[in-house]
Coordinates of C-alpha atoms and ligand atoms in Angstrom, one line a residue:
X28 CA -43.8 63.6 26.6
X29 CA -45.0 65.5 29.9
X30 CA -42.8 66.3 32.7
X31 CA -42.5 68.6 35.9
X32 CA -40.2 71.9 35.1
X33 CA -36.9 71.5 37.0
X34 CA -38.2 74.1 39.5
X35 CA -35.7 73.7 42.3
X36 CA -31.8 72.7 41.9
X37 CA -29.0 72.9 44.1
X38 CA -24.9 74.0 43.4
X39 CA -22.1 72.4 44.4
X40 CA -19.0 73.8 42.7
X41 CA -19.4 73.1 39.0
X42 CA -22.5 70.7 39.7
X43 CA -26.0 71.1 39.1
X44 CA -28.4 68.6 40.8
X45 CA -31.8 68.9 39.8
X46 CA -34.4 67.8 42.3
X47 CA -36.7 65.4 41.0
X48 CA -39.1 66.1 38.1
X49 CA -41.9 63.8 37.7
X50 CA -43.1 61.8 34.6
X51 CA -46.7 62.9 33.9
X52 CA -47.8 61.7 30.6
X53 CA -45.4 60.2 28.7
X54 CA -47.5 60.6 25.0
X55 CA -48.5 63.9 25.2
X56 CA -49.2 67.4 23.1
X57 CA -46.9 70.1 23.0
X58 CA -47.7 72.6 26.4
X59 CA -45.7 75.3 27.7
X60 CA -46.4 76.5 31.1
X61 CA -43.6 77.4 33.3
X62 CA -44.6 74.2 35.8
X63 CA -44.3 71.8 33.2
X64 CA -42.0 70.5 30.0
X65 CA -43.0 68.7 27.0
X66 CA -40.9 67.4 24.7
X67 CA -42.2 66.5 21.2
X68 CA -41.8 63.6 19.5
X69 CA -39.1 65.1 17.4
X70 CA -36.7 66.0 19.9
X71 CA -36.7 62.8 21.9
X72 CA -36.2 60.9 18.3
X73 CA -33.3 63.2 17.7
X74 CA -32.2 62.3 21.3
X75 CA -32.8 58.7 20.6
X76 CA -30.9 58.4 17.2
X77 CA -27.9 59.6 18.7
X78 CA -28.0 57.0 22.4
X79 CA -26.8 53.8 22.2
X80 CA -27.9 51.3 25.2
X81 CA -25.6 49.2 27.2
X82 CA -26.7 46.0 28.8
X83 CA -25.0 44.3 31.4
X84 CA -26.3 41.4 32.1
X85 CA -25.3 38.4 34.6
X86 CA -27.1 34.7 34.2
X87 CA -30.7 36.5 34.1
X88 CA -33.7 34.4 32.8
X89 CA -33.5 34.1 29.3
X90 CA -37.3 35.7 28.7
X91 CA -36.1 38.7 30.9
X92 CA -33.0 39.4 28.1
X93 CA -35.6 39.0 25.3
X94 CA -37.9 41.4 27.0
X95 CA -35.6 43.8 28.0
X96 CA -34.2 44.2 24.0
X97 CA -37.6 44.3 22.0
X98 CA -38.5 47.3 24.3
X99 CA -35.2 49.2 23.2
X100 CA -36.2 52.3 20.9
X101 CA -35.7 51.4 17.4
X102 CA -33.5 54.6 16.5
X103 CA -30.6 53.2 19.7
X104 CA -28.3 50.5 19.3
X105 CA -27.8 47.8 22.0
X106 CA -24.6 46.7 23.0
X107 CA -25.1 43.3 25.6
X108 CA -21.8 42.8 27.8
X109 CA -22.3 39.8 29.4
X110 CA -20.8 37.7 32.4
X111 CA -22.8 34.5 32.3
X112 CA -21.8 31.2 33.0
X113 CA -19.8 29.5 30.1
X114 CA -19.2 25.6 29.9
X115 CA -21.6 22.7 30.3
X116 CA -24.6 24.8 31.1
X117 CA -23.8 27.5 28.4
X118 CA -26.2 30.7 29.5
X119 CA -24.1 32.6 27.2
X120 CA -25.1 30.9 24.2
X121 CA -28.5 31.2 25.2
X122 CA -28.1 35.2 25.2
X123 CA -26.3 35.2 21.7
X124 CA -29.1 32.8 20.5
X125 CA -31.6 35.2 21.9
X126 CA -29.7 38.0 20.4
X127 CA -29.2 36.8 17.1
X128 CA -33.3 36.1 16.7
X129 CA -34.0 39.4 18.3
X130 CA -32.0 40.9 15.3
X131 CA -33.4 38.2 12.6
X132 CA -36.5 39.3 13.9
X133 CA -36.3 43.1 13.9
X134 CA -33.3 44.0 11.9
X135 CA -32.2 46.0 14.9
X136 CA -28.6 46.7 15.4
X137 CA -27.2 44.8 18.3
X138 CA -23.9 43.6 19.7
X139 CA -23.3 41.3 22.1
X140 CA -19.8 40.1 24.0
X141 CA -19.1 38.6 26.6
X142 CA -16.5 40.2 29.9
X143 CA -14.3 37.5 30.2
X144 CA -13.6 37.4 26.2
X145 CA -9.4 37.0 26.3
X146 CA -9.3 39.8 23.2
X147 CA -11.6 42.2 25.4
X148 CA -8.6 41.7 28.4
X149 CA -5.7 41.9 25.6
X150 CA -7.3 44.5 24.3
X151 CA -7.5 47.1 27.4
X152 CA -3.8 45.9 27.9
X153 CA -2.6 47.0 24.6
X154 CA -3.8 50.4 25.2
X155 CA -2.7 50.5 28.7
X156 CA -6.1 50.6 30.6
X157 CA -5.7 47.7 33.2
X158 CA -7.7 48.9 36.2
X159 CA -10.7 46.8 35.1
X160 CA -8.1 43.5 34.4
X161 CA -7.6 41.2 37.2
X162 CA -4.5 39.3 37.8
X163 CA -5.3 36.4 34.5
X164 CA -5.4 39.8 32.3
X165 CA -9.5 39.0 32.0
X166 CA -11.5 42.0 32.6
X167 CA -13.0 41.1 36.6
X168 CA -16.0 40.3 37.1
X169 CA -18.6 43.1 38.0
X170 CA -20.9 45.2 36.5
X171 CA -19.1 48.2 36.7
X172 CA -16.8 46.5 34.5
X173 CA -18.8 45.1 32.0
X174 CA -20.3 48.7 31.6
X175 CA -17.0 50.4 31.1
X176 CA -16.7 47.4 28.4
X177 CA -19.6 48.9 26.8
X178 CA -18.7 52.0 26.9
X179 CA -15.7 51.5 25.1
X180 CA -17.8 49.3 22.0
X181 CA -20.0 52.7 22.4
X182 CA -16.8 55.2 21.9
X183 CA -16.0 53.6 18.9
X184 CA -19.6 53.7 17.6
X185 CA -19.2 57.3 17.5
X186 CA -22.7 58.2 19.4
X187 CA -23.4 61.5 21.8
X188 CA -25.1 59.8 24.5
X189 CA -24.6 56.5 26.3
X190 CA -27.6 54.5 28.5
X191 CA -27.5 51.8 31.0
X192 CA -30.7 49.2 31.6
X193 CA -30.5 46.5 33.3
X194 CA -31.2 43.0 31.6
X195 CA -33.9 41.5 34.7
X196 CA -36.7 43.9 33.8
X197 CA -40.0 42.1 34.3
X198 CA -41.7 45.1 32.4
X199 CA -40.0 45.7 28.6
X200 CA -42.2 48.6 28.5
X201 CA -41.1 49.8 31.7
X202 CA -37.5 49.8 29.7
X203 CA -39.3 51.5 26.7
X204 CA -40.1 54.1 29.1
X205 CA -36.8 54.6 31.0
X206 CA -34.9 55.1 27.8
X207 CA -37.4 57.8 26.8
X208 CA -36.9 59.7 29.8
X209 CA -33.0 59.4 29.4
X210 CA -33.5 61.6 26.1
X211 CA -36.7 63.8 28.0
X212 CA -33.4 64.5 30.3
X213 CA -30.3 65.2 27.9
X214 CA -32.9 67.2 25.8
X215 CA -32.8 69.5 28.8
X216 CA -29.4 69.9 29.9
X217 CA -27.6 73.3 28.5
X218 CA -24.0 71.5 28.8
X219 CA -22.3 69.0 27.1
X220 CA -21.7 67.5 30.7
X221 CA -25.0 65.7 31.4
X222 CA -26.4 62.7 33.2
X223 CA -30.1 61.7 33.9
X224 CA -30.5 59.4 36.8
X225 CA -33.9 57.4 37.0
X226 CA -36.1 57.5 40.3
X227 CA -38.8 54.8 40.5
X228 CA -42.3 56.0 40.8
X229 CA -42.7 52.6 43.0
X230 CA -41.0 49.6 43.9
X231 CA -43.4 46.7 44.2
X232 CA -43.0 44.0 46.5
X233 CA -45.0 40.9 47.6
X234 CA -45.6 41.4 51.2
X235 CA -48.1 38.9 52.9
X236 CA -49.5 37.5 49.4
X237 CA -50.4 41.1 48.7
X238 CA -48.2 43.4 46.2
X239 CA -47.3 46.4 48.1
X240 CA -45.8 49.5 45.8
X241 CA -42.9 50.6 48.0
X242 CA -41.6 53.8 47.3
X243 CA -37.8 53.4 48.0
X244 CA -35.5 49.8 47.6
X245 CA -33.5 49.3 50.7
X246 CA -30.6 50.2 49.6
X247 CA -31.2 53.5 47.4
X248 CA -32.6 54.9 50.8
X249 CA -29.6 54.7 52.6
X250 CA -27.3 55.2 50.2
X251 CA -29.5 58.6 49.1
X252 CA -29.7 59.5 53.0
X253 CA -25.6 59.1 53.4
X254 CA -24.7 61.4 50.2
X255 CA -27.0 63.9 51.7
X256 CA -25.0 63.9 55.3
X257 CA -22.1 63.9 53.0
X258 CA -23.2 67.4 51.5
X259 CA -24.5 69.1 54.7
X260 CA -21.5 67.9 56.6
X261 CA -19.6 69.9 53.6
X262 CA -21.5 73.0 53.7
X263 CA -23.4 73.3 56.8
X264 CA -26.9 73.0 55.7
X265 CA -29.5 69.9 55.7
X266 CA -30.1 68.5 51.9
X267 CA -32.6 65.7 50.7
X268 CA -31.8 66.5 47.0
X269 CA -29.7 63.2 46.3
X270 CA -33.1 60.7 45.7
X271 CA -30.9 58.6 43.0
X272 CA -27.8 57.3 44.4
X273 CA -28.1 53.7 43.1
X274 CA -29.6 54.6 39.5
X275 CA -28.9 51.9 37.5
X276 CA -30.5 52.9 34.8
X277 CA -28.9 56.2 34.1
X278 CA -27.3 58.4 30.8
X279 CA -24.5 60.5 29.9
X280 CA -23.4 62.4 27.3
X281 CA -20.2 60.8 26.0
X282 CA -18.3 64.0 27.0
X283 CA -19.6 62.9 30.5
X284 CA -19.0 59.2 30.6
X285 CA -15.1 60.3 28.9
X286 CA -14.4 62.4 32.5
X287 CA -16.0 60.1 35.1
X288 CA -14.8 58.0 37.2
X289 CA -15.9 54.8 38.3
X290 CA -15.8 52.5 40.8
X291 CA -15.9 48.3 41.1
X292 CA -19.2 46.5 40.8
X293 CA -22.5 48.3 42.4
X294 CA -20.9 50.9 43.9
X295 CA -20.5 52.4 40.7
X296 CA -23.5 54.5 40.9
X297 CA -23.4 56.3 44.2
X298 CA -19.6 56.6 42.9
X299 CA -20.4 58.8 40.3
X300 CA -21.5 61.3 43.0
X301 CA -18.6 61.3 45.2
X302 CA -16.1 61.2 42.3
X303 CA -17.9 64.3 40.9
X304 CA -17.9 66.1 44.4
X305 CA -13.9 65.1 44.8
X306 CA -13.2 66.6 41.3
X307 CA -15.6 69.3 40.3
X308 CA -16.3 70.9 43.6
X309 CA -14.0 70.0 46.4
X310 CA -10.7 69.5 44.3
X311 CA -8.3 70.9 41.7
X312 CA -10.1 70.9 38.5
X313 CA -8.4 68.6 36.0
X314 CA -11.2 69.0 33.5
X315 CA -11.4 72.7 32.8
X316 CA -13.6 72.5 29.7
X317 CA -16.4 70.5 32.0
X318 CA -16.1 72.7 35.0
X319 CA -16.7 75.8 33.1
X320 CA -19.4 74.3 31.0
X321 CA -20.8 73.1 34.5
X322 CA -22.0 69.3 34.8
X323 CA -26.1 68.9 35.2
X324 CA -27.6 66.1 37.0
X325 CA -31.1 65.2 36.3
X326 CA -33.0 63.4 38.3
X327 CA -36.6 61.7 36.6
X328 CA -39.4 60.0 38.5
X329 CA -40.7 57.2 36.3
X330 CA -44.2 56.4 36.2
X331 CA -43.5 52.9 35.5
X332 CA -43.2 50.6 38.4
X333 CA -39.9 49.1 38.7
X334 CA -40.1 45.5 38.3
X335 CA -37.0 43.3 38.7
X336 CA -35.6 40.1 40.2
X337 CA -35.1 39.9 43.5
X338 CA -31.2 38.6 44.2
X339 CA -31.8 37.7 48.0
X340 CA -30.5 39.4 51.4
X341 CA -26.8 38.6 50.7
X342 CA -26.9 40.4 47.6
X343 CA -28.7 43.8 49.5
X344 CA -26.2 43.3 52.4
X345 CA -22.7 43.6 50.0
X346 CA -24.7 46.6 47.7
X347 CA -25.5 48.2 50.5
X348 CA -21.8 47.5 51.8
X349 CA -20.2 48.9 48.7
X350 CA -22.7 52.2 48.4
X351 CA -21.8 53.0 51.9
X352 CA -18.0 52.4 51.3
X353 CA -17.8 54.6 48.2
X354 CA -19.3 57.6 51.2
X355 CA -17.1 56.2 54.3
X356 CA -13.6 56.2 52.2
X357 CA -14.4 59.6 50.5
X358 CA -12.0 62.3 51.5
X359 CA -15.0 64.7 52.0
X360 CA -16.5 62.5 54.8
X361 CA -15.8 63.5 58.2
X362 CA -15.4 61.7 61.8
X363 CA -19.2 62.1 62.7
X364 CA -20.3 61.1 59.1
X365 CA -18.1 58.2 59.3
X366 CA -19.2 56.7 62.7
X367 CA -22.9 57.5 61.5
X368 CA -21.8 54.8 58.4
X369 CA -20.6 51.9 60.7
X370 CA -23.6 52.3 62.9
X371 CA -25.6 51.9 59.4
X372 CA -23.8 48.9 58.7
X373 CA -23.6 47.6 62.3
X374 CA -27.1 48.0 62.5
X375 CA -27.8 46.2 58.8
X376 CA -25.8 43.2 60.1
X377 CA -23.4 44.2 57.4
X378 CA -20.3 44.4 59.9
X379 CA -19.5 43.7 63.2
X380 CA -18.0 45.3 66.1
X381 CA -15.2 46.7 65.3
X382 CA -14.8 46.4 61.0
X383 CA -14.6 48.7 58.5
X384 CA -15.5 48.8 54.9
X385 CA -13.4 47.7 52.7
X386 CA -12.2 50.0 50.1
X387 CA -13.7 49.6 46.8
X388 CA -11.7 49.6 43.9
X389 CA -12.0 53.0 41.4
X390 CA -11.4 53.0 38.4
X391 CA -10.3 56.2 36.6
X392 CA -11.7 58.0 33.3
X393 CA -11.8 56.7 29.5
X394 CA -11.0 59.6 28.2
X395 CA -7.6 58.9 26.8
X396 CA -8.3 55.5 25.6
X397 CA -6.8 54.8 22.2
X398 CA -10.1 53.7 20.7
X399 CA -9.0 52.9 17.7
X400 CA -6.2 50.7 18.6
X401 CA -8.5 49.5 21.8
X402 CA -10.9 48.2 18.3
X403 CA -8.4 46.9 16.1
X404 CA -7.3 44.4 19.0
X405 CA -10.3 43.5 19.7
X406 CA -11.6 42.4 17.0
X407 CA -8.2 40.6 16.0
X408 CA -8.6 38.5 19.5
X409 CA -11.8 38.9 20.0
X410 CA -13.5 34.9 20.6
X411 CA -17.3 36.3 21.3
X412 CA -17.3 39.4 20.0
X413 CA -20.6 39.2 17.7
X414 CA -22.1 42.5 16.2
X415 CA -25.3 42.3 13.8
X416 CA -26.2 45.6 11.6
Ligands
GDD508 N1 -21.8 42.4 32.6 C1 -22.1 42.2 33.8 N2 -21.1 41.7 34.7 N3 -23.4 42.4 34.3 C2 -23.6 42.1 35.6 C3 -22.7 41.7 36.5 C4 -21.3 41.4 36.0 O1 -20.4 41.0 36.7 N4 -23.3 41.6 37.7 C5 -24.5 41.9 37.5 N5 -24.8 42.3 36.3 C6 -26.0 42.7 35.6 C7 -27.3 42.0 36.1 O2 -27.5 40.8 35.3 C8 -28.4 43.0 35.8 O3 -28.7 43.1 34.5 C9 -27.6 44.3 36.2 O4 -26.3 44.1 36.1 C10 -28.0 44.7 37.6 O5 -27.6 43.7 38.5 P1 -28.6 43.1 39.6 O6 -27.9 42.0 40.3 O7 -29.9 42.8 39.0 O8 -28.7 44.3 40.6 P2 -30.0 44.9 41.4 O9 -31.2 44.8 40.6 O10 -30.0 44.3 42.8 O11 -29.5 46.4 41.5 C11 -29.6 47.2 40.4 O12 -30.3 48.4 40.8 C12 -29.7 49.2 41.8 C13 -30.6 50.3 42.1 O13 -31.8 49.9 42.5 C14 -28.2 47.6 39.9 O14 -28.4 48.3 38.7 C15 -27.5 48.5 40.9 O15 -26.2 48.9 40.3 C16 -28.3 49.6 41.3 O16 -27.7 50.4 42.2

């Protein structure tokens, strides 16, 4: 693989953010030349056999699911966490159906579970982690939560490096492609504190019958333009280098994932930045280990298109609600930065005259988890809970 050198980085405390390096040939020879990096195929595979891919996934079309898994790397194992819709129109069953002949089919190991499993709740109560529980002791719903499920399954698997795709890919081997980069990305990073966040090369939409490759979704532009104000408002001097604040598709290392924080839903992603700001650069350092290692923040232009489902205006209105929230309710933003935010909203018909965002809910690091026990539980209680091998 073939990508742009990280020429240009910024610092903020213990944090490395990469600008964005782009994709150029993702099967490619071996060439050094200090504008570019190439990655053979040996050292994404060694990447690859030690990343294991979470799916969250939420009443998607079936097809999308299926895609979505047969474009996984062979070397990564998939872990599904899903929310669907139970009952008389079972969409779940239709996942584990298409899960169980992805794996007949492939032999490829795969586990799927779904959020609202009662052993899955019991089980982050027995080890005391209940900031993902709601008041029923089920794990809430929201894909923030169903990824820190994941991670947990992932913890216990033992691997280095943890991925997130989404399940309503139109293009599997747009999904082959992201997963690739994640490992192009860690293969880079000289800590053990690493994260790779995905930039789309475009984002097609059908505008007047015609498809129209947009560069930036509506709500990654905003979000990206509020971190930046965030920064300078911090240090004095104009930034564009935040172009990923809504990656969904992003990595860690596991060392990574075990020190972050997150926060409810889909305002886990631009959360990641501001919780990192809070800790490792405007805050007393709990982590020591990570601070002195330094945390590195790569940020990869795809050349895939990003294909996906389109969940309506609601849906853009509350993302771009909760992405703005995560900035307003930071500690780091000030009075200007915050008036800036409610005219965002304001003028996004998002709030009125008047509101504020609501708060979203953070969740606080896996770190000391009692896997193990977390596990045993789990698979006592567990009523979905199916893992092929
Ligand atoms: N397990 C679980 N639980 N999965 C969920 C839930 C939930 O409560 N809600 C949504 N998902 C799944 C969806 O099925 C999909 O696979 C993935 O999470 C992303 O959700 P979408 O609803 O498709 O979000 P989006 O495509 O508008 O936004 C995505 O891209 C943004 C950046 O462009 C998300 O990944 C955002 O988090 C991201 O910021």
């Amino acid at each position: 693989m073939l990508i742009e050198a990280p020429r240009h980085a910024e610092i903020f405390g213990s944090i490395k953010i990469y600008d964005v390096q782009k994709v150029l040939k993702l099967d490619s020879e071996k060439v050094e030349t200090p504008l570019l990096r190439s990655f053979s195929k040996d050292e994404i595979e060694d990447i690859l056999s030690r990343l294991i891919v979470v799916v969250p996934i939420k009443n998607e079309k079936i097809y999308l699911l299926d895609g979505v898994l047969r474009a996984i790397p062979r070397n990564c194992p998939i872990i599904v966490v899903s929310n669907s819709q139970r009952g008389k129109r079972d969409v779940f069953k239709m996942e584990k159906d298409v899960v169980a002949h992805f794996y007949n089919l492939t032999k490829h190991p795969v586990s799927i579970i779904h959020q609202k499993d009662p052993g899955l709740g019991l089980a982050f109560k027995e080890v005391g982690y209940t900031h993902i529980l709601d008041e029923n002791g089920f794990v809430r719903d929201g894909k923030a939560e169903g990824m820190i499920a994941g991670m947990l399954l992932a913890k216990h698997m033992g691997k280095d490096y943890i991925g997130f795709v989404d399940a309503d890919n139109y293009v599997p081997c747009a999904v082959n492609e992201y997963i690739k980069n994640f490992a192009a990305g860690l293969c880079m990073s000289d800590s053990p504190y690493a994260m790779v966040r995905l930039h789309w090369r475009h984002k097609p939409k059908i505008i007047r019958s015609k498809l129209y490759f947009k560069k930036w979704g509506r709500v990654s532009e905003v979000t990206n333009k509020y971190l930046n104000l965030l920064l300078a408002a911090q240090t004095g001097f104009e930034t564009h280098i935040i172009k990923t604040g809504n990656a969904g598709e992003h990595a860690m290392t596991m060392e990574l994932a075990n020190i972050m924080g997150y926060s409810t839903g889909y305002s886990i992603e631009p959360y990641q930045f501001i919780y990192l700001f809070e800790e490792f650069w405007r805050g007393e350092i709990k982590f020591r280990e990570a601070a002195s290692a330094g945390i590195e923040i790569f940020q990869i232009e795809t050349l895939n298109p990003h294909i996906h489902e389109e969940k309506g205006e609601k849906h853009v209105k509350d993302m771009l609600h909760d992405s703005l929230s995560t900035i307003y309710h930071s500690r780091l933003s000030d009075r200007q930065l915050k008036s800036k935010i409610l005219e965002e909203l304001r003028a996004n018909d998002v709030l009125k005259q008047g509101e504020k965002p609501r708060k979203t809910v953070t969740i606080p690091p896996i770190r000391e988890i009692d896997v193990k026990t977390f596990m045993k539980v789990l698979e006592e209680y567990s009523e979905t809970l199916v893992s092929y091998d």
